[in-house]
Amino acid sequence: MSTLPACPKCQSAYTYEDGAQLVCPECGHEWSAVAGAEIALGEEIRVIRDAVGNVLQDGDTVTVIKDLKIKGSSLVVKVGTKVKNIRLADGDHDIDCKIDGIGAMGLKSEFVKKV
């Protein structure tokens, strides 16, 4: 039985040593064997909330609460547009999604409300 720590990204138990590094075969994440425990304890889970304060998760359905102009286009995402199956992302825009009639785009969580 392996005594190696689980992957800090995907929590996979199938980690293995590669020199001084630990490697996860499922997600490909590599980290230092010495700092592995410190990183796992020091990481914070980012909580993304909508405009009203509800916690958002991958796969949720949200509605847009404000008309949003799309840069570089004459299209507008109207108030009340339902967006299904969102994916949470890191960066300036918290949500990656596909909107019918527009396509793939990123939204900020402050302009949506969970359904």
XYZ file of N, CA and C in Angstrom:
345
model
N 0.844 -1.181 0.000
C 0.000 0.000 0.000
C 0.889 1.243 0.000
N 0.540 2.221 -0.795
C 1.317 3.443 -0.936
C 1.018 4.402 0.220
N 2.078 5.077 0.699
C 1.897 6.078 1.748
C 2.045 7.475 1.187
N 2.016 7.599 -0.134
C 2.140 8.906 -0.774
C 0.836 9.685 -0.599
N 0.929 11.022 -0.497
C -0.294 11.822 -0.328
C -1.127 11.855 -1.608
N -2.408 12.117 -1.451
C -3.303 12.244 -2.604
C -2.990 13.532 -3.362
N -3.383 13.585 -4.613
C -3.161 14.767 -5.452
C -3.923 15.964 -4.865
N -3.249 17.124 -4.702
C -3.955 18.287 -4.146
C -4.974 18.898 -5.094
N -4.890 18.597 -6.391
C -5.849 19.161 -7.349
C -7.093 18.303 -7.491
N -6.904 16.992 -7.762
C -8.065 16.137 -8.055
C -8.324 15.080 -6.984
N -7.505 15.050 -5.928
C -7.646 14.116 -4.819
C -7.477 12.651 -5.225
N -6.800 12.390 -6.345
C -6.550 11.023 -6.790
C -5.559 10.348 -5.854
N -5.786 9.085 -5.547
C -4.896 8.327 -4.664
C -3.769 7.648 -5.437
N -3.755 7.769 -6.760
C -2.792 7.062 -7.598
C -1.544 7.880 -7.899
N -1.031 8.640 -6.953
C 0.168 9.441 -7.171
C 1.404 8.554 -7.150
N 2.451 9.023 -7.807
C 3.720 8.284 -7.792
C 4.876 9.268 -7.757
N 6.046 8.760 -7.333
C 7.251 9.578 -7.226
C 8.004 9.566 -8.540
N 8.546 10.723 -8.908
C 9.419 10.853 -10.073
C 10.586 11.737 -9.644
N 11.605 11.108 -9.061
C 12.716 11.868 -8.503
C 12.268 12.562 -7.233
N 12.420 13.892 -7.194
C 12.007 14.666 -6.029
C 10.572 15.174 -6.154
N 9.911 14.849 -7.255
C 8.543 15.319 -7.510
C 7.536 14.202 -7.276
N 6.317 14.595 -6.965
C 5.180 13.682 -6.950
C 4.324 14.018 -8.162
N 3.764 12.999 -8.814
C 3.019 13.185 -10.051
C 1.672 12.481 -9.946
N 0.640 13.127 -10.462
C -0.697 12.523 -10.525
C -0.930 12.045 -11.959
N -1.161 10.751 -12.184
C -1.380 10.266 -13.543
C -2.750 10.630 -14.113
N -3.699 10.989 -13.266
C -5.045 11.285 -13.749
C -5.170 12.709 -14.296
N -4.616 13.708 -13.567
C -4.745 15.100 -14.026
C -3.420 15.683 -14.506
N -2.298 14.980 -14.267
C -1.004 15.447 -14.742
C -0.346 16.472 -13.832
N -0.914 16.741 -12.677
C -0.363 17.738 -11.747
C 0.923 17.208 -11.130
N 1.949 18.063 -11.048
C 3.214 17.722 -10.408
C 3.474 18.689 -9.265
N 4.004 18.186 -8.154
C 4.343 19.039 -7.033
C 5.513 18.434 -6.278
N 6.158 19.261 -5.457
C 7.320 18.838 -4.696
C 6.889 17.913 -3.569
N 7.650 16.841 -3.361
C 7.328 15.890 -2.301
C 7.481 16.533 -0.930
N 8.440 17.444 -0.776
C 8.672 18.096 0.506
C 7.586 19.121 0.800
N 7.234 19.933 -0.196
C 6.250 20.995 0.009
C 4.825 20.521 -0.239
N 4.634 19.269 -0.599
C 3.304 18.759 -0.926
C 2.312 18.900 0.200
N 2.731 18.564 1.426
C 1.826 18.663 2.573
C 1.525 20.118 2.900
N 2.524 20.991 2.763
C 2.318 22.407 3.058
C 1.364 23.041 2.053
N 1.499 22.687 0.775
C 0.630 23.245 -0.257
C -0.811 22.785 -0.052
N -0.992 21.500 0.249
C -2.343 20.970 0.429
C -3.041 21.636 1.618
N -2.310 21.925 2.678
C -2.919 22.563 3.839
C -3.143 24.048 3.622
N -2.265 24.703 2.822
C -2.346 26.145 2.628
C -3.314 26.582 1.554
N -3.783 25.665 0.701
C -4.689 26.048 -0.386
C -6.070 26.356 0.154
N -6.677 27.392 -0.418
C -8.047 27.725 -0.072
C -8.951 27.360 -1.240
N -10.131 26.918 -0.927
C -11.104 26.620 -1.965
C -11.832 27.913 -2.287
N -11.815 28.290 -3.558
C -12.447 29.532 -3.981
C -13.954 29.322 -4.106
N -14.710 30.168 -3.437
C -16.170 30.087 -3.487
C -16.664 31.223 -4.369
N -17.425 30.864 -5.398
C -17.971 31.859 -6.321
C -19.453 32.001 -6.029
N -19.875 33.250 -5.819
C -21.279 33.535 -5.487
C -21.909 34.389 -6.585
N -23.224 34.257 -6.743
C -23.937 35.063 -7.731
C -24.239 36.444 -7.147
N -25.022 37.239 -7.857
C -25.322 38.609 -7.450
C -26.096 38.678 -6.133
N -26.830 37.620 -5.785
C -27.642 37.622 -4.583
C -26.936 36.938 -3.413
N -25.824 36.275 -3.675
C -25.062 35.620 -2.615
C -25.162 34.111 -2.600
N -25.875 33.511 -3.542
C -25.963 32.057 -3.618
C -24.644 31.488 -4.133
N -24.212 30.355 -3.592
C -22.980 29.708 -4.033
C -23.233 28.998 -5.365
N -22.362 29.249 -6.333
C -22.477 28.632 -7.654
C -21.576 27.406 -7.740
N -22.021 26.400 -8.508
C -21.251 25.180 -8.733
C -21.307 24.837 -10.213
N -20.363 23.994 -10.655
C -20.381 23.532 -12.041
C -21.714 22.837 -12.326
N -22.290 23.109 -13.495
C -23.536 22.474 -13.903
C -24.794 23.227 -13.512
N -24.680 24.304 -12.748
C -25.853 25.087 -12.343
C -26.472 25.808 -13.538
N -27.715 26.223 -13.362
C -28.401 27.061 -14.338
C -28.577 28.439 -13.711
N -28.240 29.476 -14.481
C -28.339 30.847 -13.990
C -29.095 31.703 -14.997
N -29.582 32.863 -14.546
C -30.185 33.840 -15.445
C -29.391 35.135 -15.352
N -29.349 35.853 -16.446
C -28.634 37.126 -16.514
C -29.527 38.206 -15.916
N -28.979 39.084 -15.066
C -29.791 40.100 -14.387
C -29.605 41.496 -14.974
N -28.792 41.619 -16.025
C -28.526 42.923 -16.626
C -28.196 42.709 -18.099
N -28.618 43.636 -18.978
C -28.228 43.558 -20.388
C -26.712 43.649 -20.483
N -26.114 42.693 -21.182
C -24.659 42.657 -21.313
C -24.273 42.800 -22.778
N -23.560 43.865 -23.098
C -23.068 44.059 -24.460
C -21.843 43.190 -24.655
N -21.741 42.578 -25.820
C -20.605 41.724 -26.130
C -19.585 42.532 -26.895
N -18.365 42.606 -26.369
C -17.313 43.390 -27.004
C -17.018 42.847 -28.398
N -16.845 43.757 -29.355
C -16.510 43.374 -30.718
C -17.680 42.862 -31.518
N -18.877 43.036 -31.013
C -20.067 42.528 -31.686
C -21.236 43.462 -31.403
N -22.254 43.371 -32.228
C -23.453 44.163 -31.988
C -24.486 43.380 -31.179
N -24.139 42.160 -30.773
C -25.055 41.318 -30.008
C -25.128 41.765 -28.551
N -26.280 41.490 -27.940
C -26.506 41.810 -26.531
C -27.136 40.592 -25.861
N -26.649 40.249 -24.680
C -27.280 39.211 -23.868
C -28.326 39.925 -23.021
N -29.588 39.617 -23.251
C -30.702 40.321 -22.616
C -30.953 39.844 -21.183
N -31.583 40.705 -20.398
C -31.996 40.363 -19.039
C -32.914 39.154 -19.100
N -32.730 38.201 -18.180
C -33.588 37.027 -18.111
C -33.125 35.868 -18.963
N -32.034 36.035 -19.705
C -31.519 34.937 -20.528
C -31.059 33.813 -19.607
N -31.555 32.587 -19.860
C -31.181 31.430 -19.059
C -29.915 30.821 -19.633
N -28.964 30.543 -18.764
C -27.717 29.909 -19.157
C -27.627 28.600 -18.387
N -27.611 27.477 -19.118
C -27.600 26.154 -18.496
C -26.185 25.589 -18.476
N -25.934 24.721 -17.523
C -24.703 23.950 -17.439
C -23.448 24.830 -17.444
N -23.341 25.728 -16.468
C -22.182 26.617 -16.396
C -20.956 25.852 -15.886
N -19.780 26.379 -16.196
C -18.523 25.850 -15.681
C -17.792 26.992 -14.984
N -17.358 26.777 -13.772
C -16.635 27.805 -13.029
C -15.186 27.839 -13.503
N -14.641 29.050 -13.612
C -13.287 29.227 -14.130
C -12.542 30.238 -13.280
N -11.224 30.186 -13.352
C -10.391 31.172 -12.682
C -10.122 32.308 -13.645
N -9.901 33.481 -13.114
C -9.584 34.626 -13.959
C -10.574 35.757 -13.764
N -10.570 36.662 -14.731
C -11.421 37.851 -14.663
C -12.899 37.484 -14.721
N -13.263 36.569 -15.617
C -14.640 36.104 -15.743
C -14.753 34.770 -15.021
N -15.702 34.662 -14.087
C -15.817 33.494 -13.219
C -16.511 32.310 -13.875
N -17.295 32.553 -14.928
C -18.153 31.523 -15.498
C -17.861 31.359 -16.986
N -17.651 30.100 -17.421
C -17.574 29.766 -18.842
C -18.884 29.087 -19.195
N -19.480 29.479 -20.332
C -20.771 28.916 -20.694
C -21.011 29.052 -22.196
N -22.096 28.433 -22.650
C -22.575 28.602 -24.016
C -23.976 29.186 -23.934
N -24.195 30.250 -24.684
C -25.504 30.894 -24.706
C -26.107 30.663 -26.083
N -27.360 30.188 -26.116
C -28.038 29.917 -27.382
C -28.092 31.175 -28.236
N -27.706 31.062 -29.503
C -27.747 32.177 -30.432
C -26.498 33.041 -30.396
N -25.643 32.842 -29.398
C -24.432 33.653 -29.277
C -23.180 32.782 -29.323
N -23.163 31.709 -28.539
C -22.021 30.807 -28.520
C -21.306 30.813 -27.184
N -20.067 30.338 -27.193
C -19.275 30.234 -25.966
C -18.806 31.612 -25.525
N -18.870 31.851 -24.222
C -18.403 33.124 -23.686
C -18.160 33.017 -22.190
N -17.533 34.048 -21.634
C -17.283 34.121 -20.205
C -18.165 35.184 -19.579
N -18.688 34.900 -18.402
C -19.535 35.845 -17.672
C -18.943 36.104 -16.301
N -19.230 37.266 -15.755
C -18.857 37.560 -14.376
C -20.025 37.159 -13.484
N -19.712 36.586 -12.341
C -20.756 36.078 -11.448
C -21.626 37.193 -10.871
N -21.145 38.415 -10.886
C -21.926 39.529 -10.334
C -23.119 39.914 -11.210
N -23.184 39.374 -12.449
C -24.280 39.706 -13.363
C -25.239 38.541 -13.589
N -25.175 37.510 -12.747
C -26.080 36.366 -12.889
C -26.733 36.033 -11.554
N -27.857 35.319 -11.642
C -28.583 34.859 -10.450
C -28.914 33.387 -10.656
N -28.668 32.581 -9.634
C -28.935 31.141 -9.702
C -30.429 30.885 -9.790
N -30.813 29.934 -10.633
C -32.217 29.589 -10.810
C -32.593 28.496 -9.846
